[in-house]
Tab-separated table of C-alpha atoms in Angstrom:
chain	number	residue	atom	x	y	z
A	1	UNK	CA	-3.468	-1.482	19.467
A	2	UNK	CA	-6.429	0.265	21.091
A	3	UNK	CA	-6.551	3.730	19.537
A	4	UNK	CA	-8.198	5.142	22.677
A	5	UNK	CA	-4.883	4.926	24.555
A	6	UNK	CA	-3.617	8.413	25.348
A	7	UNK	CA	-0.355	8.005	23.414
A	8	UNK	CA	-1.769	5.852	20.602
A	9	UNK	CA	-0.941	8.316	17.783
A	10	UNK	CA	2.724	8.447	18.835
A	11	UNK	CA	2.853	4.658	19.135
A	12	UNK	CA	1.389	4.293	15.645
A	13	UNK	CA	3.843	6.812	14.179
A	14	UNK	CA	6.789	5.013	15.770
A	15	UNK	CA	5.609	1.621	14.518
A	16	UNK	CA	5.229	2.953	10.994
A	17	UNK	CA	8.736	4.362	11.155
A	18	UNK	CA	10.284	1.138	12.490
A	19	UNK	CA	8.065	-1.555	10.935
A	20	UNK	CA	6.223	0.179	8.128
A	21	UNK	CA	2.724	-0.637	9.420
A	22	UNK	CA	0.424	-0.625	12.436
A	23	UNK	CA	-3.012	-2.073	13.213
A	24	UNK	CA	-5.406	-0.146	15.443
A	25	UNK	CA	-8.839	-0.769	16.937
A	26	UNK	CA	-11.161	2.213	17.105
A	27	UNK	CA	-13.232	2.970	20.223
A	28	UNK	CA	-16.335	1.621	18.520
A	29	UNK	CA	-17.294	0.753	14.942
A	30	UNK	CA	-18.775	3.682	13.075
A	31	UNK	CA	-18.989	5.373	9.686
A	32	UNK	CA	-15.725	4.581	7.871
A	33	UNK	CA	-15.154	8.148	6.647
A	34	UNK	CA	-15.413	9.464	10.209
A	35	UNK	CA	-13.103	6.766	11.573
A	36	UNK	CA	-10.437	7.453	8.946
A	37	UNK	CA	-10.767	11.206	9.430
A	38	UNK	CA	-10.186	10.726	13.154
A	39	UNK	CA	-7.094	8.615	12.484
A	40	UNK	CA	-5.617	10.962	9.895
A	41	UNK	CA	-6.162	14.000	12.120
A	42	UNK	CA	-4.469	12.325	15.099
A	43	UNK	CA	-1.526	11.292	12.911
A	44	UNK	CA	-1.226	14.732	11.250
A	45	UNK	CA	-1.585	13.260	7.771
A	46	UNK	CA	-3.488	16.155	6.203
A	47	UNK	CA	-6.207	15.738	3.604
A	48	UNK	CA	-6.642	12.519	1.601
A	49	UNK	CA	-4.820	12.447	-1.724
A	50	UNK	CA	-6.507	11.640	-5.032
A	51	UNK	CA	-4.094	9.616	-7.206
A	52	UNK	CA	-3.272	10.908	-10.677
A	53	UNK	CA	-5.053	7.933	-12.287
A	54	UNK	CA	-8.398	9.130	-10.939
A	55	UNK	CA	-8.171	12.705	-12.220
A	56	UNK	CA	-9.218	11.837	-15.774
A	57	UNK	CA	-12.792	12.231	-17.025
A	58	UNK	CA	-13.032	8.467	-17.615
A	59	UNK	CA	-11.977	7.664	-14.039
A	60	UNK	CA	-13.782	10.388	-12.054
A	61	UNK	CA	-16.095	7.730	-10.660
A	62	UNK	CA	-13.190	6.415	-8.573
A	63	UNK	CA	-11.967	9.801	-7.333
A	64	UNK	CA	-13.633	9.829	-3.912
A	65	UNK	CA	-11.316	10.709	-1.055
A	66	UNK	CA	-12.562	7.563	0.709
A	67	UNK	CA	-12.692	4.604	-1.684
A	68	UNK	CA	-15.042	1.721	-0.961
A	69	UNK	CA	-13.488	-1.665	-1.645
A	70	UNK	CA	-16.229	-4.276	-1.970
A	71	UNK	CA	-17.586	-6.687	-4.541
A	72	UNK	CA	-19.921	-4.934	-6.981
A	73	UNK	CA	-20.759	-6.209	-10.459
A	74	UNK	CA	-21.832	-2.691	-11.498
A	75	UNK	CA	-18.392	-1.246	-10.852
A	76	UNK	CA	-15.626	-1.865	-13.416
A	77	UNK	CA	-12.606	-1.198	-11.244
A	78	UNK	CA	-10.352	-4.295	-11.531
A	79	UNK	CA	-9.185	-4.107	-7.906
A	80	UNK	CA	-11.937	-2.522	-5.838
A	81	UNK	CA	-14.968	-4.409	-7.111
A	82	UNK	CA	-13.855	-8.045	-7.292
A	83	UNK	CA	-13.441	-10.889	-4.810
A	84	UNK	CA	-10.299	-12.049	-6.636
A	85	UNK	CA	-6.892	-11.764	-5.047
A	86	UNK	CA	-4.564	-8.880	-5.780
A	87	UNK	CA	-0.885	-9.354	-6.581
A	88	UNK	CA	1.869	-7.176	-5.152
A	89	UNK	CA	1.602	-3.447	-5.823
A	90	UNK	CA	1.867	0.018	-4.315
A	91	UNK	CA	-0.923	2.597	-4.501
A	92	UNK	CA	-0.493	5.420	-7.009
A	93	UNK	CA	-0.003	3.754	-10.383
A	94	UNK	CA	0.793	6.989	-12.270
A	95	UNK	CA	2.288	8.940	-9.383
A	96	UNK	CA	6.019	9.392	-8.881
A	97	UNK	CA	7.742	6.839	-6.683
A	98	UNK	CA	7.275	7.818	-3.043
A	99	UNK	CA	4.476	10.319	-3.736
A	100	UNK	CA	1.825	8.328	-1.822
A	101	UNK	CA	3.466	7.750	1.551
A	102	UNK	CA	0.611	6.423	3.700
A	103	UNK	CA	-2.403	4.180	3.141
A	104	UNK	CA	-5.234	3.628	5.630
A	105	UNK	CA	-7.562	0.649	5.257
A	106	UNK	CA	-10.570	0.634	7.588
A	107	UNK	CA	-12.673	-2.514	7.962
A	108	UNK	CA	-16.424	-2.059	7.895
A	109	UNK	CA	-17.014	-5.794	7.543
A	110	UNK	CA	-14.659	-8.744	7.064
A	111	UNK	CA	-15.156	-11.394	4.400
A	112	UNK	CA	-16.854	-14.676	5.240
A	113	UNK	CA	-13.628	-16.415	4.266
A	114	UNK	CA	-10.267	-15.077	3.046
A	115	UNK	CA	-9.567	-11.474	2.090
A	116	UNK	CA	-6.431	-11.013	4.207
A	117	UNK	CA	-4.288	-8.018	3.309
A	118	UNK	CA	-0.742	-9.088	2.433
A	119	UNK	CA	2.316	-6.975	3.239
A	120	UNK	CA	5.733	-7.469	1.630
A	121	UNK	CA	8.818	-5.761	3.044
A	122	UNK	CA	10.299	-5.140	-0.379
A	123	UNK	CA	12.859	-2.674	1.025
A	124	UNK	CA	14.372	-5.350	3.273
A	125	UNK	CA	14.404	-7.797	0.368
A	126	UNK	CA	16.133	-5.189	-1.808
A	127	UNK	CA	18.770	-4.640	0.899
A	128	UNK	CA	19.541	-8.362	0.888
A	129	UNK	CA	19.709	-8.407	-2.900
A	130	UNK	CA	22.098	-5.450	-2.906
A	131	UNK	CA	24.494	-7.429	-0.706
A	132	UNK	CA	24.236	-10.643	-2.744
A	133	UNK	CA	23.975	-9.295	-6.293
A	134	UNK	CA	24.805	-5.571	-6.625
A	135	UNK	CA	24.318	-5.582	-10.411
A	136	UNK	CA	20.779	-6.943	-10.057
A	137	UNK	CA	19.986	-4.329	-7.415
A	138	UNK	CA	21.385	-1.619	-9.700
A	139	UNK	CA	18.947	-2.655	-12.437
A	140	UNK	CA	16.010	-2.020	-10.087
A	141	UNK	CA	17.211	1.588	-9.659
A	142	UNK	CA	17.077	2.266	-13.395
A	143	UNK	CA	14.523	4.978	-14.316
A	144	UNK	CA	13.307	2.795	-17.187
A	145	UNK	CA	12.985	-0.511	-15.288
A	146	UNK	CA	9.209	-0.706	-14.777
A	147	UNK	CA	6.237	0.574	-16.740
A	148	UNK	CA	2.824	0.436	-15.091
A	149	UNK	CA	-0.321	0.857	-17.188
A	150	UNK	CA	-3.950	1.306	-16.251
A	151	UNK	CA	-6.180	-1.773	-16.547
A	152	UNK	CA	-9.370	0.211	-15.957
A	153	UNK	CA	-11.510	-0.023	-19.110
A	154	UNK	CA	-11.574	3.060	-21.366
A	155	UNK	CA	-8.463	4.737	-19.918
A	156	UNK	CA	-5.118	4.039	-21.605
A	157	UNK	CA	-2.401	5.700	-19.510
A	158	UNK	CA	0.919	4.520	-18.110
A	159	UNK	CA	4.021	5.638	-16.226
A	160	UNK	CA	7.632	4.449	-16.300
A	161	UNK	CA	10.073	4.685	-13.430
A	162	UNK	CA	12.481	2.856	-11.149
A	163	UNK	CA	11.410	0.045	-8.855
A	164	UNK	CA	13.435	1.462	-5.963
A	165	UNK	CA	14.909	4.899	-5.412
A	166	UNK	CA	16.223	7.240	-2.717
A	167	UNK	CA	14.081	10.175	-1.571
A	168	UNK	CA	15.133	13.715	-0.714
A	169	UNK	CA	15.958	12.641	2.862
A	170	UNK	CA	18.233	9.854	1.672
A	171	UNK	CA	15.748	7.110	2.569
A	172	UNK	CA	15.128	4.148	0.304
A	173	UNK	CA	11.615	4.009	-1.217
A	174	UNK	CA	9.779	1.499	-3.409
A	175	UNK	CA	7.145	1.116	-6.086
A	176	UNK	CA	7.679	-2.647	-6.405
A	177	UNK	CA	4.673	-4.059	-8.216
A	178	UNK	CA	4.291	-7.424	-9.898
A	179	UNK	CA	0.832	-7.724	-11.406
A	180	UNK	CA	-1.112	-7.309	-14.632
A	181	UNK	CA	-0.267	-3.581	-14.803
A	182	UNK	CA	3.459	-4.259	-15.268
A	183	UNK	CA	5.784	-4.293	-18.251
A	184	UNK	CA	9.398	-4.940	-17.283
A	185	UNK	CA	12.234	-3.477	-19.360
A	186	UNK	CA	14.828	-6.241	-19.124
A	187	UNK	CA	17.338	-4.148	-21.075
A	188	UNK	CA	17.532	-1.664	-18.170
A	189	UNK	CA	20.657	-1.765	-16.040
A	190	UNK	CA	23.493	-4.316	-16.256
A	191	UNK	CA	22.835	-7.228	-18.664
A	192	UNK	CA	20.634	-9.882	-17.081
A	193	UNK	CA	20.397	-7.916	-13.836
A	194	UNK	CA	16.717	-7.032	-13.884
A	195	UNK	CA	15.642	-10.590	-14.635
A	196	UNK	CA	17.727	-11.882	-11.719
A	197	UNK	CA	16.353	-9.134	-9.492
A	198	UNK	CA	12.748	-9.954	-10.349
A	199	UNK	CA	13.301	-13.649	-9.699
A	200	UNK	CA	14.855	-12.786	-6.329
A	201	UNK	CA	11.986	-10.493	-5.290
A	202	UNK	CA	9.362	-13.021	-6.337
A	203	UNK	CA	11.005	-15.659	-4.169
A	204	UNK	CA	11.427	-13.208	-1.287
A	205	UNK	CA	7.738	-12.243	-1.400
A	206	UNK	CA	6.860	-15.855	-0.517
A	207	UNK	CA	9.341	-15.929	2.367
A	208	UNK	CA	7.741	-15.461	5.837
A	209	UNK	CA	10.788	-13.386	6.720
A	210	UNK	CA	9.462	-10.619	4.451
A	211	UNK	CA	5.763	-11.416	4.105
A	212	UNK	CA	2.820	-10.975	6.489
A	213	UNK	CA	-0.929	-11.618	6.191
A	214	UNK	CA	-3.271	-9.324	8.141
A	215	UNK	CA	-6.971	-9.995	8.680
A	216	UNK	CA	-8.945	-6.983	9.845
A	217	UNK	CA	-12.202	-7.223	11.777
A	218	UNK	CA	-14.974	-4.655	12.042
A	219	UNK	CA	-13.714	-1.410	13.556
A	220	UNK	CA	-10.031	-2.116	12.918
A	221	UNK	CA	-7.720	-0.178	10.624
A	222	UNK	CA	-4.424	-1.030	8.983
A	223	UNK	CA	-2.094	1.916	8.447
A	224	UNK	CA	1.031	1.334	6.375
A	225	UNK	CA	3.807	3.136	4.546
A	226	UNK	CA	2.978	2.777	0.876
A	227	UNK	CA	6.454	4.045	-0.040
A	228	UNK	CA	8.167	1.304	2.009
A	229	UNK	CA	5.946	-1.778	1.728
A	230	UNK	CA	4.244	-3.482	-1.191
A	231	UNK	CA	0.834	-4.985	-0.541
A	232	UNK	CA	-1.713	-7.380	-1.989
A	233	UNK	CA	-4.832	-9.324	-1.055
A	234	UNK	CA	-5.957	-12.900	-0.715
A	235	UNK	CA	-9.096	-13.863	-2.672
A	236	UNK	CA	-12.222	-14.043	-0.574
A	237	UNK	CA	-15.778	-15.350	-0.284
A	238	UNK	CA	-18.731	-13.231	0.782
A	239	UNK	CA	-22.014	-13.946	2.491
A	240	UNK	CA	-24.761	-12.485	0.271
A	241	UNK	CA	-26.241	-10.573	3.212
A	242	UNK	CA	-22.889	-9.413	4.642
A	243	UNK	CA	-20.260	-8.709	1.952
A	244	UNK	CA	-16.682	-7.734	2.753
A	245	UNK	CA	-16.284	-3.949	2.891
A	246	UNK	CA	-13.102	-1.959	3.408
A	247	UNK	CA	-12.627	1.784	2.953
A	248	UNK	CA	-9.308	3.234	1.795
A	249	UNK	CA	-7.689	6.655	1.974
A	250	UNK	CA	-4.261	7.755	0.714
A	251	UNK	CA	-1.934	10.489	1.961
A	252	UNK	CA	1.219	12.195	0.707
A	253	UNK	CA	2.453	12.665	4.290
A	254	UNK	CA	3.846	10.199	6.804
A	255	UNK	CA	2.571	10.161	10.414
A	256	UNK	CA	4.397	12.391	12.875
A	257	UNK	CA	4.816	12.362	16.647
A	258	UNK	CA	3.662	15.063	19.068
A	259	UNK	CA	6.341	16.252	21.497
A	260	UNK	CA	5.817	19.282	23.757
A	261	UNK	CA	3.314	20.818	21.380
A	262	UNK	CA	5.721	20.412	18.455
A	263	UNK	CA	5.293	18.036	15.555
A	264	UNK	CA	8.485	16.078	14.905
A	265	UNK	CA	9.612	13.167	12.792
A	266	UNK	CA	9.108	10.016	14.846
A	267	UNK	CA	12.323	8.130	15.657
A	268	UNK	CA	12.358	4.370	15.278
A	269	UNK	CA	12.228	2.397	18.508
């Protein structure tokens, strides 16, 4: 979508409500912070959110409102600074489920090869599981099902919570993650349920019905609901003179529509 269209913000908000994500092309490539600020203002997202993990003294170096994601051997962040792929996760490792509602990724420069952002509709997969195996789905709702721990050197912190839950509006939300930060409590929920649930979700995340790969080019942004989709990344290769560079910002609000001067929740279309 061309973000210069007069109703682009409303279109984006509706797509996030119905699909969980939207891709936009800015008027012209520019400084990433300015581009993201323009997007967040148009979508009424408020100020960027600094995740709880980055409020410690040992992690202050990663606490910028706009995080640069690019290969850098001097940076020790296991996700931002490597060309390796990233397994499924949601942003906000220590934050409560659903706290980080929106993620914006702005592309300064694409990788020479690879580097696609992966999206997994874990809510839709959970809905299917709930129909086929209610006991397995119940295990994913257990408040002790999943522990996530920091893998950043010199900071030993973790948080335990459900994999799926229902928010204050009655909407289903997710923190489905399946990477090196995870410890699964297979005693949570009905016997054997969590193991069956994890096997189901792992298979579903490889199913094109639930999985999508997105490759951004310079000047494009991917906006997605972090509380409704899990995401990851394909490994990539850089050109030495033109490395891949994305900038990320997180928000505790979801985009809203503008109707007759009022700001309203955007209905799905």
